Amino acid sequence: MKNHTRLSLLIFFLVAGVLSACSSADPEVGSSSQTSAASQPGASGPLLWNILPQFPPRDQVISRRLLGLNDLTMVDANTAWIVGTDGGIGYTTNAGLDWVLQNTGTAVNLTSVSFVDATQGWVVGTAGTLLHTTDSGTTWNQLEGIKGVFSLDGIDFVSATTGWTVSDTGGVYMSSDSGVSWTKQESNTKQDLIDIVMLDDGQNGWAVGWSGTIIHTADAGATWTEQNSGVAEVLNGVWFIDANIGAIAGSEGTILHTADGGVTWTQQTSNTTADLIGIFFFDAQNGWAVGSKNTIMNTTDGGATWAQQKTTTASDAIRAVVFTSLDSGLSAGSGGHIWKWGTKLEE
């Protein structure tokens, strides 16, 4: 399964189209302040979205510019990575309160990140870029990569050796040697693929992309078959909590839900027209979808109803969201903005 919060999910069970692959440079560093969001009750006060200092920190800024943040992953409640423009990767060990800018040796737009534990992870980006670390990102090694594609837009490893990535040319690629080499699988689509999720069994997976494209495998990618989404919008993010229950986020407020592994997809009422980019479900009931116009949508009933959670900091788009528990999560987007869900942080 996509390894955003892999450890917690084992207990319980991404910009539209080109924007996902080509996020633009962001404004110069501005002041950061704490802002709040529509809240739920917590153990020691209401839960809300706290804005964290923009990334990178002032003493680590690349060419006086902030990074557009494209993806986010967490392996436990404290340990997370973010990836973005200018080859930027950020690392935290205290649940996002402090971030370190890691040295990647590249300046390309990094689009997606996958970690299988606290030390071993992979990142993909434009120009077929593939990075790998075995030491939590202290060193990032550039792999040979995949030629003939403009951008690799999604990656998901299910073990230290086995993973998949998707490209803007409709390609699906599998590695069984930790990313050293990749085999192209027959995806049966030419549409730009933007995101991929594989279950921990290494057999079941889904990829989504342009023109309402959904493809599914039940045999580790030996065969991929198209599923009927019923929509024509760009589908930017996909999430499954098991082989049956999954959700997809797309442009123009599109949220799709399935309870039968994608045999049938139902469009839910999202109550937003924003382009939704990332989606995450903690369990079958509690989920979040994020996107343009500072949008964070939340459901507590499996998507039967969606409500917006407030963020007041200006950001063109929130692109990724991850939770490790119902009262602890992170989201990230353009302008180097990162938000932390929880009780109000001290000023």
CSV table of C-alpha atoms in Angstrom, one decimal:
chain,number,residue,atom,x,y,z
A,1,MET,CA,0.0,0.0,0.0
A,2,LYS,CA,1.1,3.6,-0.6
A,3,ASN,CA,3.4,4.1,2.3
A,4,HIS,CA,2.1,7.4,3.7
A,5,THR,CA,1.8,6.3,7.3
A,6,ARG,CA,2.4,2.7,6.4
A,7,LEU,CA,2.8,1.6,10.1
A,8,SER,CA,-0.5,2.9,11.3
A,9,LEU,CA,-2.4,1.7,8.3
A,10,LEU,CA,-1.2,-1.8,8.8
A,11,ILE,CA,-3.1,-1.7,12.0
A,12,PHE,CA,-6.3,-0.7,10.3
A,13,PHE,CA,-6.1,-2.6,7.3
A,14,LEU,CA,-0.9,14.2,-5.5
A,15,VAL,CA,-1.8,19.3,-9.2
A,16,ALA,CA,-4.2,18.4,-11.9
A,17,GLY,CA,-2.4,17.0,-14.9
A,18,VAL,CA,0.8,18.9,-15.9
A,19,LEU,CA,0.6,21.0,-12.7
A,20,SER,CA,1.4,17.8,-10.8
A,21,ALA,CA,4.6,17.3,-12.8
A,22,CYS,CA,5.6,20.9,-13.3
A,23,SER,CA,4.9,23.1,-10.3
A,24,SER,CA,6.3,26.6,-10.8
A,25,ALA,CA,8.7,28.4,-8.6
A,26,ASP,CA,7.2,30.0,-5.6
A,27,PRO,CA,7.5,33.5,-4.0
A,28,GLU,CA,10.3,34.7,-1.8
A,29,VAL,CA,10.3,33.9,1.9
A,30,GLY,CA,7.6,35.6,3.8
A,31,SER,CA,6.8,35.8,7.5
A,32,SER,CA,5.0,32.8,9.0
A,33,SER,CA,2.2,32.9,11.5
A,34,GLN,CA,-0.2,30.5,13.2
A,35,THR,CA,-3.6,30.2,11.7
A,36,SER,CA,-6.6,28.1,12.7
A,37,ALA,CA,-9.2,25.9,11.0
A,38,ALA,CA,-12.6,24.6,11.6
A,39,SER,CA,-12.1,22.2,14.5
A,40,GLN,CA,-13.1,19.0,16.2
A,41,PRO,CA,-12.9,18.4,19.9
A,42,GLY,CA,-9.5,17.0,21.1
A,43,ALA,CA,-8.2,15.7,24.4
A,44,SER,CA,-6.7,19.0,25.4
A,45,GLY,CA,-8.6,21.5,23.2
A,46,PRO,CA,-10.1,21.8,19.7
A,47,LEU,CA,-8.3,20.3,16.8
A,48,LEU,CA,-7.3,22.7,14.0
A,49,TRP,CA,-4.8,23.3,11.2
A,50,ASN,CA,-1.7,25.0,12.5
A,51,ILE,CA,0.4,26.7,9.9
A,52,LEU,CA,4.1,25.8,10.4
A,53,PRO,CA,7.1,27.9,9.3
A,54,GLN,CA,7.5,27.9,5.5
A,55,PHE,CA,9.9,25.4,4.0
A,56,PRO,CA,12.9,25.6,3.6
A,57,PRO,CA,13.8,27.4,6.8
A,58,ARG,CA,15.3,30.8,6.2
A,59,ASP,CA,18.9,29.6,6.7
A,60,GLN,CA,18.4,26.8,4.1
A,61,VAL,CA,16.5,28.6,1.4
A,62,ILE,CA,17.6,27.8,-2.2
A,63,SER,CA,18.3,31.0,-4.2
A,64,ARG,CA,16.0,32.9,-1.8
A,65,ARG,CA,13.0,31.0,-3.0
A,66,LEU,CA,10.5,28.8,-1.3
A,67,LEU,CA,9.8,25.3,-2.6
A,68,GLY,CA,6.5,24.2,-4.2
A,69,LEU,CA,5.7,21.1,-2.2
A,70,ASN,CA,4.3,18.2,-4.2
A,71,ASP,CA,4.1,15.2,-2.0
A,72,LEU,CA,4.4,14.1,1.7
A,73,THR,CA,4.9,10.8,3.4
A,74,MET,CA,5.1,9.7,7.1
A,75,VAL,CA,6.3,6.4,8.5
A,76,ASP,CA,5.3,7.1,12.0
A,77,ALA,CA,3.9,10.0,14.1
A,78,ASN,CA,7.1,11.9,14.1
A,79,THR,CA,9.1,11.0,10.9
A,80,ALA,CA,8.1,12.5,7.6
A,81,TRP,CA,9.5,13.6,4.2
A,82,ILE,CA,8.3,16.3,1.8
A,83,VAL,CA,9.4,16.7,-1.8
A,84,GLY,CA,9.0,19.6,-4.2
A,85,THR,CA,10.6,21.9,-6.8
A,86,ASP,CA,14.3,22.6,-7.2
A,87,GLY,CA,15.2,19.1,-6.1
A,88,GLY,CA,14.0,19.9,-2.6
A,89,ILE,CA,13.4,17.2,0.0
A,90,GLY,CA,12.6,18.0,3.6
A,91,TYR,CA,12.9,15.7,6.6
A,92,THR,CA,11.4,15.9,10.1
A,93,THR,CA,11.7,13.8,13.2
A,94,ASN,CA,9.4,15.8,15.4
A,95,ALA,CA,6.1,15.7,13.5
A,96,GLY,CA,6.8,18.6,11.3
A,97,LEU,CA,7.8,21.2,13.9
A,98,ASP,CA,11.3,21.4,12.4
A,99,TRP,CA,12.5,20.4,8.9
A,100,VAL,CA,15.9,19.8,7.5
A,101,LEU,CA,16.6,20.4,3.8
A,102,GLN,CA,18.3,17.3,2.5
A,103,ASN,CA,21.0,17.3,-0.3
A,104,THR,CA,19.7,15.5,-3.4
A,105,GLY,CA,22.2,16.6,-6.0
A,106,THR,CA,19.5,17.5,-8.5
A,107,ALA,CA,17.4,20.6,-9.3
A,108,VAL,CA,14.5,18.9,-11.1
A,109,ASN,CA,10.9,19.0,-9.9
A,110,LEU,CA,10.3,16.1,-7.5
A,111,THR,CA,6.8,14.9,-7.7
A,112,SER,CA,6.3,11.8,-5.4
A,113,VAL,CA,7.9,10.0,-2.5
A,114,SER,CA,7.6,6.5,-1.0
A,115,PHE,CA,9.3,5.1,2.2
A,116,VAL,CA,8.9,1.5,3.4
A,117,ASP,CA,10.5,2.2,6.8
A,118,ALA,CA,12.4,5.0,8.6
A,119,THR,CA,15.5,4.5,6.5
A,120,GLN,CA,14.7,3.3,3.0
A,121,GLY,CA,12.8,5.5,0.5
A,122,TRP,CA,12.5,6.6,-3.2
A,123,VAL,CA,11.6,9.8,-4.9
A,124,VAL,CA,10.7,10.4,-8.6
A,125,GLY,CA,10.5,13.6,-10.7
A,126,THR,CA,10.8,15.2,-14.1
A,127,ALA,CA,13.2,13.9,-16.7
A,128,GLY,CA,12.6,10.4,-15.5
A,129,THR,CA,14.5,11.2,-12.3
A,130,LEU,CA,14.7,8.4,-9.6
A,131,LEU,CA,16.4,8.9,-6.2
A,132,HIS,CA,17.0,6.3,-3.5
A,133,THR,CA,18.2,6.4,0.1
A,134,THR,CA,19.0,3.8,2.7
A,135,ASP,CA,19.9,6.2,5.5
A,136,SER,CA,16.7,8.3,5.9
A,137,GLY,CA,17.9,10.8,3.3
A,138,THR,CA,21.3,11.6,4.7
A,139,THR,CA,22.5,10.6,1.3
A,140,TRP,CA,20.3,10.4,-1.8
A,141,ASN,CA,21.6,8.3,-4.7
A,142,GLN,CA,20.5,9.0,-8.2
A,143,LEU,CA,19.4,5.8,-10.0
A,144,GLU,CA,19.7,5.4,-13.7
A,145,GLY,CA,16.1,6.5,-14.1
A,146,ILE,CA,13.6,5.8,-16.9
A,147,LYS,CA,14.3,7.3,-20.3
A,148,GLY,CA,11.7,8.6,-22.8
A,149,VAL,CA,9.4,10.2,-20.3
A,150,PHE,CA,9.0,13.8,-19.4
A,151,SER,CA,7.9,13.1,-15.8
A,152,LEU,CA,7.5,10.3,-13.3
A,153,ASP,CA,4.5,11.4,-11.3
A,154,GLY,CA,3.8,8.7,-8.7
A,155,ILE,CA,5.8,6.0,-6.9
A,156,ASP,CA,4.8,3.3,-4.4
A,157,PHE,CA,7.1,0.6,-2.9
A,158,VAL,CA,5.6,-2.2,-0.9
A,159,SER,CA,8.9,-3.6,0.3
A,160,ALA,CA,12.6,-2.9,0.3
A,161,THR,CA,12.9,-4.4,-3.1
A,162,THR,CA,9.5,-4.1,-4.9
A,163,GLY,CA,7.9,-1.0,-6.2
A,164,TRP,CA,6.0,0.7,-9.1
A,165,THR,CA,6.1,4.1,-10.7
A,166,VAL,CA,3.9,5.8,-13.4
A,167,SER,CA,4.7,8.3,-16.1
A,168,ASP,CA,3.1,11.1,-18.2
A,169,THR,CA,3.2,8.7,-21.2
A,170,GLY,CA,0.8,6.2,-19.7
A,171,GLY,CA,3.7,4.0,-18.6
A,172,VAL,CA,3.7,1.7,-15.5
A,173,TYR,CA,7.1,0.4,-14.4
A,174,MET,CA,8.0,-2.2,-11.8
A,175,SER,CA,11.2,-2.8,-10.0
A,176,SER,CA,12.2,-5.9,-8.0
A,177,ASP,CA,15.7,-4.8,-7.1
A,178,SER,CA,15.1,-1.6,-5.0
A,179,GLY,CA,14.9,0.6,-8.1
A,180,VAL,CA,18.2,-0.3,-9.8
A,181,SER,CA,16.3,-1.6,-12.8
A,182,TRP,CA,12.7,-1.2,-14.1
A,183,THR,CA,10.5,-3.3,-16.3
A,184,LYS,CA,7.7,-1.5,-18.3
A,185,GLN,CA,4.3,-3.2,-17.8
A,186,GLU,CA,1.5,-3.1,-20.3
A,187,SER,CA,-0.8,-0.4,-18.9
A,188,ASN,CA,-3.4,-0.5,-21.7
A,189,THR,CA,-3.6,3.3,-21.7
A,190,LYS,CA,-1.8,6.2,-23.3
A,191,GLN,CA,-3.2,8.7,-20.9
A,192,ASP,CA,-0.9,10.7,-18.6
A,193,LEU,CA,-0.8,8.7,-15.3
A,194,ILE,CA,-0.5,10.8,-12.2
A,195,ASP,CA,-0.7,8.6,-9.1
A,196,ILE,CA,-0.5,4.9,-8.1
A,197,VAL,CA,-1.3,3.0,-5.0
A,198,MET,CA,-0.3,-0.7,-4.4
A,199,LEU,CA,-1.6,-2.8,-1.5
A,200,ASP,CA,0.9,-4.4,0.8
A,201,ASP,CA,0.1,-7.8,-0.8
A,202,GLY,CA,2.1,-6.6,-3.8
A,203,GLN,CA,-0.7,-7.8,-6.1
A,204,ASN,CA,-3.5,-5.3,-6.1
A,205,GLY,CA,-3.0,-1.8,-7.3
A,206,TRP,CA,-4.6,1.2,-9.0
A,207,ALA,CA,-3.3,4.1,-11.1
A,208,VAL,CA,-5.2,7.2,-12.1
A,209,GLY,CA,-4.7,10.0,-14.6
A,210,TRP,CA,-6.1,12.2,-17.3
A,211,SER,CA,-9.6,11.9,-18.9
A,212,GLY,CA,-11.0,10.0,-15.9
A,213,THR,CA,-8.5,7.1,-16.4
A,214,ILE,CA,-8.4,4.4,-13.8
A,215,ILE,CA,-6.4,1.2,-14.3
A,216,HIS,CA,-6.3,-1.8,-11.9
A,217,THR,CA,-4.1,-4.9,-11.5
A,218,ALA,CA,-4.7,-7.9,-9.3
A,219,ASP,CA,-1.5,-9.7,-10.3
A,220,ALA,CA,1.3,-7.3,-9.5
A,221,GLY,CA,1.0,-5.6,-12.8
A,222,ALA,CA,1.3,-8.6,-15.1
A,223,THR,CA,-2.0,-7.3,-16.5
A,224,TRP,CA,-3.6,-3.9,-16.1
A,225,THR,CA,-7.3,-3.4,-17.0
A,226,GLU,CA,-9.2,-0.1,-17.3
A,227,GLN,CA,-12.0,0.6,-14.8
A,228,ASN,CA,-15.0,2.8,-15.7
A,229,SER,CA,-14.7,6.0,-13.7
A,230,GLY,CA,-17.9,7.6,-15.2
A,231,VAL,CA,-16.1,10.9,-15.4
A,232,ALA,CA,-13.9,12.8,-17.8
A,233,GLU,CA,-12.0,15.0,-15.3
A,234,VAL,CA,-8.3,14.7,-14.5
A,235,LEU,CA,-7.9,12.2,-11.6
A,236,ASN,CA,-4.9,13.3,-9.5
A,237,GLY,CA,-4.8,11.1,-6.4
A,238,VAL,CA,-5.9,7.6,-5.4
A,239,TRP,CA,-6.0,5.9,-2.0
A,240,PHE,CA,-7.1,2.4,-0.9
A,241,ILE,CA,-7.4,1.1,2.6
A,242,ASP,CA,-7.9,-2.5,1.5
A,243,ALA,CA,-8.8,-4.5,-1.6
A,244,ASN,CA,-12.3,-3.1,-1.7
A,245,ILE,CA,-12.6,0.4,-0.3
A,246,GLY,CA,-10.9,3.2,-2.1
A,247,ALA,CA,-11.3,6.8,-3.1
A,248,ILE,CA,-10.0,9.1,-5.9
A,249,ALA,CA,-9.6,12.9,-6.0
A,250,GLY,CA,-9.8,14.9,-9.2
A,251,SER,CA,-10.3,18.3,-10.9
A,252,GLU,CA,-13.4,20.4,-10.5
A,253,GLY,CA,-14.1,18.9,-7.0
A,254,THR,CA,-14.3,15.3,-8.2
A,255,ILE,CA,-14.3,12.6,-5.5
A,256,LEU,CA,-15.0,9.0,-6.5
A,257,HIS,CA,-15.6,6.1,-4.1
A,258,THR,CA,-15.7,2.4,-4.4
A,259,ALA,CA,-16.6,-0.4,-2.0
A,260,ASP,CA,-15.9,-3.3,-4.5
A,261,GLY,CA,-12.3,-2.7,-5.6
A,262,GLY,CA,-13.3,-0.4,-8.4
A,263,VAL,CA,-15.8,-2.7,-10.2
A,264,THR,CA,-18.1,0.3,-9.6
A,265,TRP,CA,-17.2,3.9,-8.8
A,266,THR,CA,-19.6,6.4,-7.3
A,267,GLN,CA,-19.2,10.1,-7.6
A,268,GLN,CA,-19.6,11.8,-4.2
A,269,THR,CA,-20.8,15.3,-3.5
A,270,SER,CA,-17.6,17.0,-2.5
A,271,ASN,CA,-19.2,20.5,-1.8
A,272,THR,CA,-16.3,22.2,-3.6
A,273,THR,CA,-15.4,23.1,-7.1
A,274,ALA,CA,-11.7,23.3,-6.3
A,275,ASP,CA,-9.3,21.0,-8.3
A,276,LEU,CA,-8.6,18.3,-5.8
A,277,ILE,CA,-5.0,17.0,-5.9
A,278,GLY,CA,-4.4,14.6,-3.0
A,279,ILE,CA,-6.6,12.2,-1.0
A,280,PHE,CA,-6.0,10.2,2.2
A,281,PHE,CA,-8.2,7.9,4.3
A,282,PHE,CA,-7.2,6.9,7.7
A,283,ASP,CA,-9.9,4.3,7.9
A,284,ALA,CA,-13.1,3.5,6.1
A,285,GLN,CA,-14.9,6.5,7.6
A,286,ASN,CA,-12.3,9.3,8.1
A,287,GLY,CA,-10.7,10.9,5.0
A,288,TRP,CA,-9.3,14.2,3.6
A,289,ALA,CA,-9.0,15.6,0.1
A,290,VAL,CA,-6.9,18.6,-0.6
A,291,GLY,CA,-6.4,20.9,-3.6
A,292,SER,CA,-6.4,24.4,-5.1
A,293,LYS,CA,-7.7,27.5,-3.4
A,294,ASN,CA,-6.3,26.3,0.0
A,295,THR,CA,-8.9,23.6,0.0
A,296,ILE,CA,-9.0,20.8,2.6
A,297,MET,CA,-12.2,18.7,2.6
A,298,ASN,CA,-12.9,16.2,5.4
A,299,THR,CA,-15.4,13.4,5.8
A,300,THR,CA,-16.2,11.3,8.9
A,301,ASP,CA,-18.8,9.0,7.2
A,302,GLY,CA,-16.9,7.4,4.4
A,303,GLY,CA,-17.6,10.3,2.0
A,304,ALA,CA,-21.4,10.4,2.3
A,305,THR,CA,-20.8,14.0,3.3
A,306,TRP,CA,-17.8,16.3,2.9
A,307,ALA,CA,-17.1,19.6,4.7
A,308,GLN,CA,-14.3,22.1,4.3
A,309,GLN,CA,-11.8,22.7,7.0
A,310,LYS,CA,-10.4,26.2,7.2
A,311,THR,CA,-6.9,27.4,6.4
A,312,THR,CA,-6.4,31.1,6.1
A,313,THR,CA,-2.8,31.2,4.8
A,314,ALA,CA,-2.5,32.1,1.1
A,315,SER,CA,-1.4,29.1,-0.9
A,316,ASP,CA,-2.2,28.4,-4.5
A,317,ALA,CA,-2.7,24.7,-3.8
A,318,ILE,CA,-2.5,22.1,-1.0
A,319,ARG,CA,-1.2,19.0,-2.7
A,320,ALA,CA,-0.7,16.3,-0.1
A,321,VAL,CA,-2.2,15.3,3.2
A,322,VAL,CA,-1.3,12.5,5.6
A,323,PHE,CA,-2.6,11.4,9.0
A,324,THR,CA,-1.0,9.1,11.6
A,325,SER,CA,-4.0,9.3,14.0
A,326,LEU,CA,-7.3,11.1,13.9
A,327,ASP,CA,-5.8,14.0,15.9
A,328,SER,CA,-2.4,14.2,14.2
A,329,GLY,CA,-1.7,15.0,10.5
A,330,LEU,CA,0.3,17.1,8.1
A,331,SER,CA,-0.5,18.7,4.8
A,332,ALA,CA,1.7,20.6,2.3
A,333,GLY,CA,1.5,22.7,-0.8
A,334,SER,CA,2.8,25.7,-2.8
A,335,GLY,CA,4.8,28.5,-1.3
A,336,GLY,CA,6.6,26.1,1.0
A,337,HIS,CA,3.5,25.9,3.2
A,338,ILE,CA,3.0,23.1,5.7
A,339,TRP,CA,0.1,22.7,8.1
A,340,LYS,CA,-0.1,20.5,11.2
A,341,TRP,CA,-3.4,19.1,12.4
A,342,GLY,CA,-3.8,19.0,16.2
A,343,THR,CA,-4.4,21.1,19.2
A,344,LYS,CA,-3.3,24.8,19.0
A,345,LEU,CA,0.5,25.2,19.0
A,346,GLU,CA,2.1,27.6,21.5
A,347,GLU,CA,2.9,31.0,19.9
